[in-house]
mmCIF file of C-alpha atoms and ligand atoms in Angstrom:
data_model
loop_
_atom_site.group_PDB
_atom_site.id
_atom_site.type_symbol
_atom_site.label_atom_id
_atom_site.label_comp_id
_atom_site.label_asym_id
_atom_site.label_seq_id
_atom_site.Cartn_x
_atom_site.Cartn_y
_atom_site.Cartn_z
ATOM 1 C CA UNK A 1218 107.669 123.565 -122.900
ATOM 2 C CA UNK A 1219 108.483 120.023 -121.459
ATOM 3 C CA UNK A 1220 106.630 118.905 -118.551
ATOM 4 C CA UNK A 1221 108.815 118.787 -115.431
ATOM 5 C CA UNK A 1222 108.934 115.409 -114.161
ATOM 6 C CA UNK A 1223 107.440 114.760 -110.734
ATOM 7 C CA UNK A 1224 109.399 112.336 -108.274
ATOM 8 C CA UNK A 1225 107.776 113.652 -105.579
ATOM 9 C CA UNK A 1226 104.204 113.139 -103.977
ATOM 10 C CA UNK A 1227 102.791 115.174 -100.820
ATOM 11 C CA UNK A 1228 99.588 114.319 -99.085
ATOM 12 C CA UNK A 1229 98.295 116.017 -96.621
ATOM 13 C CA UNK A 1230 96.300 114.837 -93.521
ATOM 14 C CA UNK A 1231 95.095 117.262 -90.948
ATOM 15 C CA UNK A 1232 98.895 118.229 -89.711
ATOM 16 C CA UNK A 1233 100.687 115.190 -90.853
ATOM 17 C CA UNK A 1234 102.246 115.530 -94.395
ATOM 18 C CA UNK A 1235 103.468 112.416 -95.955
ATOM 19 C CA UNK A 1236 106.116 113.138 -99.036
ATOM 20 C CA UNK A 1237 106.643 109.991 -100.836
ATOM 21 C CA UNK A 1238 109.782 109.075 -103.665
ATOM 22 C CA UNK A 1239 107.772 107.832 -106.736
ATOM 23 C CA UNK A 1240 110.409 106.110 -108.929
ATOM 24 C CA UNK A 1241 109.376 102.546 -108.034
ATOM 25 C CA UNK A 1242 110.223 101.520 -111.348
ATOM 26 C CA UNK A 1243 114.012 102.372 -110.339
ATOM 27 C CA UNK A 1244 113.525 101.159 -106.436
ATOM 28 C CA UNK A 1245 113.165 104.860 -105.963
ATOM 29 C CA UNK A 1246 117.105 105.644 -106.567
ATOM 30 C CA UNK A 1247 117.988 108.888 -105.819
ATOM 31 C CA UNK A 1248 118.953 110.875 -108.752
ATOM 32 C CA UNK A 1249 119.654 114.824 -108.677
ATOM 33 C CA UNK A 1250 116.466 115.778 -109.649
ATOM 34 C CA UNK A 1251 115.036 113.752 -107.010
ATOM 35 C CA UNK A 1252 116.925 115.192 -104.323
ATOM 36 C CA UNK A 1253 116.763 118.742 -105.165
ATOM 37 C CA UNK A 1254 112.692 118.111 -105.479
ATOM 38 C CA UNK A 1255 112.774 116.471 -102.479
ATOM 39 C CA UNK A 1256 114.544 119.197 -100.521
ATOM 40 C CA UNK A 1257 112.273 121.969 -102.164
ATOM 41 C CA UNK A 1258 108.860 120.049 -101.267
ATOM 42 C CA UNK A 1259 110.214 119.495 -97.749
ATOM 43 C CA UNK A 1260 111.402 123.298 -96.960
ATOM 44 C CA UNK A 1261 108.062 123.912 -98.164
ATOM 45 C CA UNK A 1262 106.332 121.796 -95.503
ATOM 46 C CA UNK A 1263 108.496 123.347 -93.409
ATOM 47 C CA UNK A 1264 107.183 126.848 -93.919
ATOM 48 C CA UNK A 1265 103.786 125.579 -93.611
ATOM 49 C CA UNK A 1266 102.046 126.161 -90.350
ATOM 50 C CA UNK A 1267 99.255 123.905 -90.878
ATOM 51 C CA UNK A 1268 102.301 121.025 -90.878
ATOM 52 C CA UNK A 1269 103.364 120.020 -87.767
ATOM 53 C CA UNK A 1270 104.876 116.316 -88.409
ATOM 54 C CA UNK A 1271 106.244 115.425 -91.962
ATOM 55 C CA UNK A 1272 106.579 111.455 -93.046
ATOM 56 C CA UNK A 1273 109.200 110.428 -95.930
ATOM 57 C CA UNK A 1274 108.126 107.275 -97.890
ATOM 58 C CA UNK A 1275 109.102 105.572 -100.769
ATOM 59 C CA UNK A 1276 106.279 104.491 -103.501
ATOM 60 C CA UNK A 1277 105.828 100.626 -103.832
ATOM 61 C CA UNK A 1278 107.109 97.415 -101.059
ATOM 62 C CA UNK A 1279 110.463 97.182 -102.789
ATOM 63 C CA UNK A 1280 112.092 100.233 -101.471
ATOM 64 C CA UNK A 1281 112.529 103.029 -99.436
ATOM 65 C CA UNK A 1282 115.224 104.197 -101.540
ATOM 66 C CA UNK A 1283 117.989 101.431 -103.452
ATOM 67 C CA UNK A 1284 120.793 104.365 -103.252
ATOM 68 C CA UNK A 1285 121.839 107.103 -105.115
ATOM 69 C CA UNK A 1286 121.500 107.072 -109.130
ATOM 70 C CA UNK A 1287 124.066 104.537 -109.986
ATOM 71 C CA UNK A 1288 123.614 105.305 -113.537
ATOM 72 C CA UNK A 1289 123.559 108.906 -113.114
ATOM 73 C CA UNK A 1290 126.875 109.048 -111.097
ATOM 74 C CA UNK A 1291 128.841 106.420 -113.115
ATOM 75 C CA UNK A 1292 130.264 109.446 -115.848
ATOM 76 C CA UNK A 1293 130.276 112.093 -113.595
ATOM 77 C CA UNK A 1294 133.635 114.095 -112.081
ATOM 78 C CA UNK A 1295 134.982 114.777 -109.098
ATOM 79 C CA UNK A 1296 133.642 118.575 -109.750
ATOM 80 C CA UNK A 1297 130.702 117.446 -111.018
ATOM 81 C CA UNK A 1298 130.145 115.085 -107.968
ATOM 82 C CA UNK A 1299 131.678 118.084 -105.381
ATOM 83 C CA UNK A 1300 128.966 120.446 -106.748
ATOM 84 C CA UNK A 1301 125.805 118.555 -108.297
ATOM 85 C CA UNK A 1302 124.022 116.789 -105.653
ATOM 86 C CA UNK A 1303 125.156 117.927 -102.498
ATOM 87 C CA UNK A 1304 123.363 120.915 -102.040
ATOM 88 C CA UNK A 1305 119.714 119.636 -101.418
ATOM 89 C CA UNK A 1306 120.796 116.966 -99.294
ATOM 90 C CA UNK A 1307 121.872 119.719 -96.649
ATOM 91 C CA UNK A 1308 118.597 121.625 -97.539
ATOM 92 C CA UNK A 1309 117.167 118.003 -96.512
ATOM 93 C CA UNK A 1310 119.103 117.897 -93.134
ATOM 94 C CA UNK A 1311 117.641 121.676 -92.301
ATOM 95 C CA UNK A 1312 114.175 120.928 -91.961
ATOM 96 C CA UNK A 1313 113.017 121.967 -88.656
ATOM 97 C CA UNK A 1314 109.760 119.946 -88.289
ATOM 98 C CA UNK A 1315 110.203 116.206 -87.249
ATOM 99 C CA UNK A 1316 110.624 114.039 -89.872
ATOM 100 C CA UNK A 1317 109.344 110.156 -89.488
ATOM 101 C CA UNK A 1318 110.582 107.636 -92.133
ATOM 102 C CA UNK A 1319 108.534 104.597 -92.757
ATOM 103 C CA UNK A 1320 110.985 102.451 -94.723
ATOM 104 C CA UNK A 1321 109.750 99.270 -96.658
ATOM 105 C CA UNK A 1322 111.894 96.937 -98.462
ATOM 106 C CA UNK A 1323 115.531 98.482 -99.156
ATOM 107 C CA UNK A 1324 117.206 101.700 -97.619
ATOM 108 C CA UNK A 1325 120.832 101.146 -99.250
ATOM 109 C CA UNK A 1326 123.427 103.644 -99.589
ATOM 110 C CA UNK A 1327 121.870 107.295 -100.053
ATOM 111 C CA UNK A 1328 118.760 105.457 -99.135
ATOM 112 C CA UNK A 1329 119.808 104.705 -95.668
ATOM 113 C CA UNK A 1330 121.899 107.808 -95.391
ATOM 114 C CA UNK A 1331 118.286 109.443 -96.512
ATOM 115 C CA UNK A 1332 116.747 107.594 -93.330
ATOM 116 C CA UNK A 1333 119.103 108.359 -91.011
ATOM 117 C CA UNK A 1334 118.403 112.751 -92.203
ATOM 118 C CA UNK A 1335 114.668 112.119 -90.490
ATOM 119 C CA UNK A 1336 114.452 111.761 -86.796
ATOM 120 C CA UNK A 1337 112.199 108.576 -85.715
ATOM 121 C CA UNK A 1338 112.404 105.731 -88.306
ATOM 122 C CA UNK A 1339 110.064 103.011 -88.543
ATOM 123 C CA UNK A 1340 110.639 99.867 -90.253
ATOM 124 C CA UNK A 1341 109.323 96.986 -91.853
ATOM 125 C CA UNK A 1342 110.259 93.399 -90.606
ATOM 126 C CA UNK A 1343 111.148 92.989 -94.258
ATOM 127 C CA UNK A 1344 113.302 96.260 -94.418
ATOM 128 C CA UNK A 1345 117.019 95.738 -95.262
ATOM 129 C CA UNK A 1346 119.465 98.703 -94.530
ATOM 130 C CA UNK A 1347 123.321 98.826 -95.958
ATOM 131 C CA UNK A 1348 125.941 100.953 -96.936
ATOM 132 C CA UNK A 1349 127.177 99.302 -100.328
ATOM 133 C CA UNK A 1350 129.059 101.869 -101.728
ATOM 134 C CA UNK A 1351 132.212 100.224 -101.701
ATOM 135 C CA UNK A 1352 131.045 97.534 -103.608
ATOM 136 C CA UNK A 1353 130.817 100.318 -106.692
ATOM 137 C CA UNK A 1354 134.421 101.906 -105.555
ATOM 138 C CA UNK A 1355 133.348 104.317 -103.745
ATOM 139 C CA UNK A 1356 132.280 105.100 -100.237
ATOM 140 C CA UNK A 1357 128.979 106.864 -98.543
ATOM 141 C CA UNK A 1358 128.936 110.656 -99.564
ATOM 142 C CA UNK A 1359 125.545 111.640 -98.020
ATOM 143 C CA UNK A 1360 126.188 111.275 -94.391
ATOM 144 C CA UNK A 1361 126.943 107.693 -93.460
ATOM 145 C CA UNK A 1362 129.979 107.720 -92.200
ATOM 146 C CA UNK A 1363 129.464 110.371 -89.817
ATOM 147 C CA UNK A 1364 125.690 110.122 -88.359
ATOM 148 C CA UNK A 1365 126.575 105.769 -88.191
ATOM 149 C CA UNK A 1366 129.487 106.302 -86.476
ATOM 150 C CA UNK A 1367 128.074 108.945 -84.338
ATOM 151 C CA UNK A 1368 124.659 106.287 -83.683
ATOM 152 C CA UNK A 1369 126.266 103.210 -83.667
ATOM 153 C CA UNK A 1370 129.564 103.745 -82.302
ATOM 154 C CA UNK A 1371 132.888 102.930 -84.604
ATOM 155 C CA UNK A 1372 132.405 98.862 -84.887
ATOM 156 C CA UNK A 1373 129.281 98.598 -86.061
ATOM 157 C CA UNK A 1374 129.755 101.726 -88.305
ATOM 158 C CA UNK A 1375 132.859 100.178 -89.514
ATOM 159 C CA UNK A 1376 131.115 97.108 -90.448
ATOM 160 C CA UNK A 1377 128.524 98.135 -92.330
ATOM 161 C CA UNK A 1378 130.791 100.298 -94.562
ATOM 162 C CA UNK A 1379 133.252 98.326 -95.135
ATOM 163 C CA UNK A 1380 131.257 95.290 -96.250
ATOM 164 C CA UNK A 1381 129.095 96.920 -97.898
ATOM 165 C CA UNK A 1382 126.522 94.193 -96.765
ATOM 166 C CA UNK A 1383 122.810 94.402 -95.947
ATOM 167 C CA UNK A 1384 121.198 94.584 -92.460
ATOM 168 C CA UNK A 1385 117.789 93.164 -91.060
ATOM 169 C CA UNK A 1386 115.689 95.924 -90.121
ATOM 170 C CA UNK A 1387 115.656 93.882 -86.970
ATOM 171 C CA UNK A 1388 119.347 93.698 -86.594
ATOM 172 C CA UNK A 1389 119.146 97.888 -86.923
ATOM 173 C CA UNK A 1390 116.748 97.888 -84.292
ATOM 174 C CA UNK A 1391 119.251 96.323 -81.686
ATOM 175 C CA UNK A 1392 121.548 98.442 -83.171
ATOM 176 C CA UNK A 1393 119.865 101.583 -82.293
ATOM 177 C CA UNK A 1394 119.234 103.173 -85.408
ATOM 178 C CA UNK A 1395 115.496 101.669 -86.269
ATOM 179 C CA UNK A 1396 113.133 102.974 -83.920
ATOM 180 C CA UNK A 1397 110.132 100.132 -84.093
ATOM 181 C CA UNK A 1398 110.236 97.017 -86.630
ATOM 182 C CA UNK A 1399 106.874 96.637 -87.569
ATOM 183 C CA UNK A 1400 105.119 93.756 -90.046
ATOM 184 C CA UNK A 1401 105.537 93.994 -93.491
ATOM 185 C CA UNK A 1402 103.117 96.624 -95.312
ATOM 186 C CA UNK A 1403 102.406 98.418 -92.281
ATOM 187 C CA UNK A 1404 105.820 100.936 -91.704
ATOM 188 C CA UNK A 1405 103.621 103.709 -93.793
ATOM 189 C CA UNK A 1406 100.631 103.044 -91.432
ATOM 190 C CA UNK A 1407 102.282 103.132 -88.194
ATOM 191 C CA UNK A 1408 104.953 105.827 -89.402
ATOM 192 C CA UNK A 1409 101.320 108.128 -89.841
ATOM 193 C CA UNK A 1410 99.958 106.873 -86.390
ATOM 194 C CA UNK A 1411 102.944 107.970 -84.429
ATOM 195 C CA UNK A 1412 103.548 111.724 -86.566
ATOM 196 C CA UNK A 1413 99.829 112.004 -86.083
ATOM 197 C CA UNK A 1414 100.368 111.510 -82.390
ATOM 198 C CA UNK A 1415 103.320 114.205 -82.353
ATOM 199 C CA UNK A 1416 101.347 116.748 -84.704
ATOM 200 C CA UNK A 1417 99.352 116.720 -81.352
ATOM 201 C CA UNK A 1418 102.016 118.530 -79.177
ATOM 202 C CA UNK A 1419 102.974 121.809 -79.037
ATOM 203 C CA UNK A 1420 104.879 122.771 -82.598
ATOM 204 C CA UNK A 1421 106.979 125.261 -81.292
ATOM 205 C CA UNK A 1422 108.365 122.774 -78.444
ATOM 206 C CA UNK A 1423 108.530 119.948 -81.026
ATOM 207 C CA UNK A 1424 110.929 122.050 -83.359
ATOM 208 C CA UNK A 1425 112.933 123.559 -80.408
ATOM 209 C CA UNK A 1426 112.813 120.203 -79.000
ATOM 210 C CA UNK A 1427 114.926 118.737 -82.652
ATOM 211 C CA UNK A 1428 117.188 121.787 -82.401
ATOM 212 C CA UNK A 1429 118.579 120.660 -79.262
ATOM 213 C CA UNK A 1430 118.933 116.988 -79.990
ATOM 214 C CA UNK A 1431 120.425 117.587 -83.416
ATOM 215 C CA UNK A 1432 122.872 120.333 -81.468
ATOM 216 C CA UNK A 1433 123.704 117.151 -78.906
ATOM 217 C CA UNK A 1434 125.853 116.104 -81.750
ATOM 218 C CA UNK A 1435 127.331 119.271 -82.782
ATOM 219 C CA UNK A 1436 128.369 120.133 -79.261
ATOM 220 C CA UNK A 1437 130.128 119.712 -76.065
ATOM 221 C CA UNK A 1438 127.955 119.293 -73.274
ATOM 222 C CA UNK A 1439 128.407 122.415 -71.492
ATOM 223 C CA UNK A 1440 127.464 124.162 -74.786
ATOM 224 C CA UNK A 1441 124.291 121.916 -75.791
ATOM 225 C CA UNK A 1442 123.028 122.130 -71.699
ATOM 226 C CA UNK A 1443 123.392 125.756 -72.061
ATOM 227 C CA UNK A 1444 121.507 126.305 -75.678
ATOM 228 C CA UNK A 1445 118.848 123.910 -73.989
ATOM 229 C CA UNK A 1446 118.238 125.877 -71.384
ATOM 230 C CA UNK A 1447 117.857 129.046 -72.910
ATOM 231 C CA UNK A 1448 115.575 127.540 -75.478
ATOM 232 C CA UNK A 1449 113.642 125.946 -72.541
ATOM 233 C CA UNK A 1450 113.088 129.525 -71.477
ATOM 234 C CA UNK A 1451 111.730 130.698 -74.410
ATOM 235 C CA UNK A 1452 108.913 128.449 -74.667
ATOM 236 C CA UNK A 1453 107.616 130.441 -71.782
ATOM 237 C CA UNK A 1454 106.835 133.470 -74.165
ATOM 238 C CA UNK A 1455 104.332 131.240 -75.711
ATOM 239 C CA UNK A 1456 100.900 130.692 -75.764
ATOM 240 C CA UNK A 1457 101.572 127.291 -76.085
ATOM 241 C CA UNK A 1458 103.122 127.184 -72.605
ATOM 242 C CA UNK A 1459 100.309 128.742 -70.941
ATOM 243 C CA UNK A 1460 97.805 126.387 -72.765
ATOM 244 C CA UNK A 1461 99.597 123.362 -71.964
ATOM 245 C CA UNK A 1462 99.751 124.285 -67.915
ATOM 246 C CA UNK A 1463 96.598 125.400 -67.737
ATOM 247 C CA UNK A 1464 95.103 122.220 -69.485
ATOM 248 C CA UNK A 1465 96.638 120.503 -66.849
ATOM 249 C CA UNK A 1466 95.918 122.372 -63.943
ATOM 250 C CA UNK A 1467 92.101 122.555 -65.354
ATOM 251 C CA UNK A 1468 91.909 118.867 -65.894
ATOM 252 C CA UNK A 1469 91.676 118.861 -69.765
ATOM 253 C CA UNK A 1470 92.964 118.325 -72.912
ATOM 254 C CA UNK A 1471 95.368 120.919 -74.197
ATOM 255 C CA UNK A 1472 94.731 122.510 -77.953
ATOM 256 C CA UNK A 1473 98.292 124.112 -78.349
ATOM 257 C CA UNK A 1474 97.933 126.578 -81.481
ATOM 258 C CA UNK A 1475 102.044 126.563 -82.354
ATOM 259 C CA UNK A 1476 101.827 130.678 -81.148
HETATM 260 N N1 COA B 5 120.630 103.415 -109.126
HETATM 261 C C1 COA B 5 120.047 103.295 -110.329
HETATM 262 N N2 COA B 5 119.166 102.335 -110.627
HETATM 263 C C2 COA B 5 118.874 101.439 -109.659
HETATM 264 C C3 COA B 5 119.453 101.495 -108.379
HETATM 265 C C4 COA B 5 120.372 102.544 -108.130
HETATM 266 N N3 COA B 5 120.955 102.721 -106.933
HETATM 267 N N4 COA B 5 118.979 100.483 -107.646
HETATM 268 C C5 COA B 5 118.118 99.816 -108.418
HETATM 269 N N5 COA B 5 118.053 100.376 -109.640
HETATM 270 C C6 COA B 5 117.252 99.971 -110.812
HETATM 271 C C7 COA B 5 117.857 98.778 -111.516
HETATM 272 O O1 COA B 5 118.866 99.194 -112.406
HETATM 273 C C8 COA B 5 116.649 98.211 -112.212
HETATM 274 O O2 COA B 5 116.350 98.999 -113.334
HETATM 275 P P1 COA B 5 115.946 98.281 -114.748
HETATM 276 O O3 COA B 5 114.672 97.522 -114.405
HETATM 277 O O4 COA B 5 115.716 99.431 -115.662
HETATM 278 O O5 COA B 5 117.086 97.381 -115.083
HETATM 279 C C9 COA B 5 115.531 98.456 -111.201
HETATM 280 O O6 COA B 5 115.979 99.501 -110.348
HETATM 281 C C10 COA B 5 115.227 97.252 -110.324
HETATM 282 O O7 COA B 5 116.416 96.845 -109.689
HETATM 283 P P2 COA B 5 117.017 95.349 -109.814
HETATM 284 O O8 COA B 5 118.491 95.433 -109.547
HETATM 285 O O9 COA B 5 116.591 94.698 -111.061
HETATM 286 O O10 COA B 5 116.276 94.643 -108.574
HETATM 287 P P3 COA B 5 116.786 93.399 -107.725
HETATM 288 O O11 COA B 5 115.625 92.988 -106.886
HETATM 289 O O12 COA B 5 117.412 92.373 -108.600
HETATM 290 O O13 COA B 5 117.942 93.982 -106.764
HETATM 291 C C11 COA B 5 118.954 95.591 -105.265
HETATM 292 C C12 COA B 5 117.646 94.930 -105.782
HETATM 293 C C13 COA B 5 118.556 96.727 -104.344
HETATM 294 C C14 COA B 5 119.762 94.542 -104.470
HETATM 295 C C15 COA B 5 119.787 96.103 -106.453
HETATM 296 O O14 COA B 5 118.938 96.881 -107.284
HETATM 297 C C16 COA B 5 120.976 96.940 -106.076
HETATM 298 O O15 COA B 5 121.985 96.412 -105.634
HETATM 299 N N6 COA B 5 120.868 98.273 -106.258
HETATM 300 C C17 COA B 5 121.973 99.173 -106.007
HETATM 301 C C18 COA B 5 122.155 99.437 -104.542
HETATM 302 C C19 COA B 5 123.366 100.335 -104.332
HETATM 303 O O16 COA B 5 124.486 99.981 -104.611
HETATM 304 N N7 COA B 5 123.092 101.539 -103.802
HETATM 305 C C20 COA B 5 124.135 102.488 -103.505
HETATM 306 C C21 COA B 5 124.368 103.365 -104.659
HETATM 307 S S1 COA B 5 125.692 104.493 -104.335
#
């Protein structure tokens, strides 16, 4: 039987998991085994209670990710294209836990619309971001028109995908869609530091805490203050709850056990 090739690595770290893309050789493009690995090693990690905080690399300084499989895509059809690679992309965009990327070198078309699925993303000063689909004839399939648009506002978003050119990770930080620039080699490092700070709080709050900002877009306002509430409320059947107050009141550091 052929070996299964393995474009996926997952180490673990107390409750911080860090899933890396290991195609270096190909700036870790994004082909459909990729992403369907991806998705399944991720909704894994997301059934895993000993997980609290997941962080999405890519293997090498070149890339995060250059895109989606240019090479893969360029014979496909417009079935083939409706069908093949869109289904573990919304597995990706499912994952409950908090998702950190720490993105070195390029983050271009899927690769960006990749870093914009996790929720805090880290970057290095050397970092450049772009939607350069339309270079190829096409346009961003995985996301990028809608959660740019819906971070940046319509310019921006218009200008990135309609040039198709490449952004500082700097110039994404003003922008609002990079969290922290950070010095070259070190977006891995301080991606860990901060999803081993969050792996600290209380799990249950943390994913309930993603629902309702992912549900902020979804939503009118009535509606998301509403589902907010009500999810505030349940973290009062908890243990969690009670461990956190009484930490405080008690002077002491809380050890939340995600029950
Ligand atoms: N799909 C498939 N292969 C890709 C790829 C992609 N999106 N991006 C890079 N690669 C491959 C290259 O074909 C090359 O493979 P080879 O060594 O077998 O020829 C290898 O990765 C290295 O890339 P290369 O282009 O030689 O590096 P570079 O430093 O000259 O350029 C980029 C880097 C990122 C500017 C360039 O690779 C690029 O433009 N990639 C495509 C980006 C893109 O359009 N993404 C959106 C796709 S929808």
């Amino acid at each position: 039987m052929a070996e299964e090739t393995t474009y996926i690595l997952v180490e673990r770290a107390d409750a911080v998991a860090t899933v890396t893309i290991n195609r270096p050789d190909k700036l870790n493009a994004l082909n459909w085994a990729l992403i369907n690995e991806l998705a399944g090693k991720l909704e894994a990690l997301d059934r895993d209670d000993a997980i609290h905080c997941i962080v999405l690399t890519g293997a090498g300084d070149r890339a995060f990710a250059a895109g989606a499989d240019i090479a893969e895509m360029s014979g496909a059809s417009a079935a083939q294209m409706a069908l093949g690679p869109f289904e573990g992309w919304d597995h990706i965009r499912r994952v409950r836990k908090p998702i950190i990327a720490a993105v070195e070198g390029y983050a271009l078309g899927g690769g960006n619309e990749l870093a914009m699925h996790a929720d805090i993303i880290i970057a290095s000063e050397k970092a450049r971001f772009g939607q350069p689909e339309i270079l190829l004839g096409i346009m961003a399939g995985a996301g990028g028109t809608q959660r740019l648009s819906r971070t940046l506002g319509k310019f921006r978003a218009m200008e990135i995908l309609l040039t198709g050119d490449q952004f500082t990770a700097q110039q994404m930080e003003d922008w609002g869609v990079v969290n922290h620039v950070v010095p070259a080699g070190q977006a891995l490092a301080e991606a860990q530091k901060l999803a081993a700070k969050i792996a600290t709080r209380a799990p249950i709050a943390a994913l309930l805490t993603k629902e309702a900002v992912l549900a902020a877009f979804e939503t009118p306002l009535e509606a998301g203050l509403l589902h907010e509430k009500r999810l505030f409320a349940m973290l009062f059947s908890t243990d969690d709850q009670k461990e956190g107050m009484a930490a405080f009141i008690e002077k002491r550091q809380a050890h939340f056990t995600g029950k």
